[in-house]
XYZ file of C-alpha atoms in Angstrom:
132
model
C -14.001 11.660 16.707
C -11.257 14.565 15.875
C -9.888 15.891 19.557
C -8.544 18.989 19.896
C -5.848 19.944 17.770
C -6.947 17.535 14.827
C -6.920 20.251 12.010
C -3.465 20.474 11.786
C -2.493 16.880 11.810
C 0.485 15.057 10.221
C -0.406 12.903 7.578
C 2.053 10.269 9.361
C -0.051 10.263 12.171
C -3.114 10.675 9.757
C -2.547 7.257 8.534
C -1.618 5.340 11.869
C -4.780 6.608 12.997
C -6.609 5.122 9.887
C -5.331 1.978 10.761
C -3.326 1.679 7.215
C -0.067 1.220 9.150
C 0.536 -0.180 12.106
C 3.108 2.508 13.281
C 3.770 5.936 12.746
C 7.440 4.618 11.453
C 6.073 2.027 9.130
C 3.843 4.968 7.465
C 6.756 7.708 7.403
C 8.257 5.131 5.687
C 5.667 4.020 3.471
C 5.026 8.161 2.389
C 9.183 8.554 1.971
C 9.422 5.146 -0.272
C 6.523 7.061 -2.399
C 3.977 4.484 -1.855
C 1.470 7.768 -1.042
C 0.371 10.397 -3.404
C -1.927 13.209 -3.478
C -3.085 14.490 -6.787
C -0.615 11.854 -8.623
C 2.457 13.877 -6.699
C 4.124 12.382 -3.810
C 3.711 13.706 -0.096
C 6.217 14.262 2.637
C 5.042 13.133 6.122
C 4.358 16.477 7.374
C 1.725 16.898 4.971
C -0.934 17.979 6.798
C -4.447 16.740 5.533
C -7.622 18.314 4.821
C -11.114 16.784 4.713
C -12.301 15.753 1.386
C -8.315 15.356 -0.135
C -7.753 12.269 -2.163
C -4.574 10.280 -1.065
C -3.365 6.502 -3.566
C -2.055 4.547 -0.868
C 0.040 1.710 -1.872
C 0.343 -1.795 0.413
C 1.706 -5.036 -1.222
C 0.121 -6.011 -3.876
C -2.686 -3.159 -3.172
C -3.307 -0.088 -4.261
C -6.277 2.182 -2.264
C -7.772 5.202 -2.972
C -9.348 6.896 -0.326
C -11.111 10.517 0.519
C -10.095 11.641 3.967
C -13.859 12.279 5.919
C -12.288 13.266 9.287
C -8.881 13.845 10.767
C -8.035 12.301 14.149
C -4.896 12.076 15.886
C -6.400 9.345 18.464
C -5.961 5.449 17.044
C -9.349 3.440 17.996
C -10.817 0.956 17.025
C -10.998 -0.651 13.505
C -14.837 0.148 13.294
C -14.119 3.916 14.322
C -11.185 4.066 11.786
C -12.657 3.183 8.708
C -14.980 6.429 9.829
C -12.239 8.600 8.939
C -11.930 7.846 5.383
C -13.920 6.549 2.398
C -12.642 4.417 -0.260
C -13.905 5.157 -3.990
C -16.155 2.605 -5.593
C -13.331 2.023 -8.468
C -10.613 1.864 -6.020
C -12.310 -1.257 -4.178
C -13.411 -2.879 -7.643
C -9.998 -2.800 -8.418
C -8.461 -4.328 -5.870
C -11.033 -7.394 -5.465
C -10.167 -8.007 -8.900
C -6.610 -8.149 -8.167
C -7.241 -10.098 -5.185
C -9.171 -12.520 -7.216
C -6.773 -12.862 -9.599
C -4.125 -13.302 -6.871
C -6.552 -16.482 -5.676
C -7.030 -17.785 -8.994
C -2.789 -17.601 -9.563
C -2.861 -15.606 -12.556
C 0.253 -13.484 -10.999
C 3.311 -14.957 -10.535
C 5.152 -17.684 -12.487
C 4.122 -21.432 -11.528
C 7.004 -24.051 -12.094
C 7.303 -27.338 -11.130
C 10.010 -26.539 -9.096
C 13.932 -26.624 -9.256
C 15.674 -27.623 -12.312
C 16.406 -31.036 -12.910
C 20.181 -31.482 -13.985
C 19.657 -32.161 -17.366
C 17.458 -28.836 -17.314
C 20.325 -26.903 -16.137
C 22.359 -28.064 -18.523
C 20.531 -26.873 -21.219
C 20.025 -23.806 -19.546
C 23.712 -23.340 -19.489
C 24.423 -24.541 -23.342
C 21.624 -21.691 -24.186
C 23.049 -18.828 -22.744
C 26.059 -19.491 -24.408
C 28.282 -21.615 -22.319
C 29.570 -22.873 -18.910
C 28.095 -20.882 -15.982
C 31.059 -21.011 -13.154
């Protein structure tokens, strides 16, 4: 799958072709808002990366760790993507747990919705006060 020219590789370009991001802008951006690391250190775009280094990659609510298998510069196919990377056996246990806890509604704070007046008044005699 690499083409010619796939050793040195951006790691911008690297991840487009994974299929983690749909656009080489969304993952520049991704890797400069330090949602990538290698070795627990954040990378720069230009990183170029080998086979066999270990990149977290963080999307939403998930985080991913995966071992880079092959480099291509070439986006395919989703089948044909997923060959360029494997993702650790903890890294997936991890994240369908999160995902079932995500189902289940463990995350996030469940109300019954807005404040009934009454409600904000109290609210507003506990923090001391009339809100303006």
């Amino acid at each position: 799958m690499s083409g010619e020219g796939a050793e040195k590789i951006r790691l911008d370009k690297w991840l487009w072709a994974a299929r983690f991001f749909k656009t080489r802008a969304l993952a520049k951006e991704a890797i400069e808002g330090g949602k990538v690391h290698c070795r627990g250190e954040r990378c720069k775009p230009g990183k170029e990366p080998r086979v066999g280094d270990e990149y977290q990659i963080r999307q939403g609510f998930d985080e991913r760790s995966v071992i880079v298998r092959e480099l291509s510069a070439v986006r395919r196919g989703a089948a044909q993507a997923q060959l360029l990377y494997e993702e650790t056996a903890d890294s997936q246990t991890r994240r369908e747990a999160a995902a079932a806890l995500r189902k289940a509604g463990a995350l996030g704070v469940q109300t019954d919705g807005r404040p009934s007046k009454k409600q904000r008044r109290q609210l507003q005699q506990f923090r001391g006060g009339q809100d303006a």
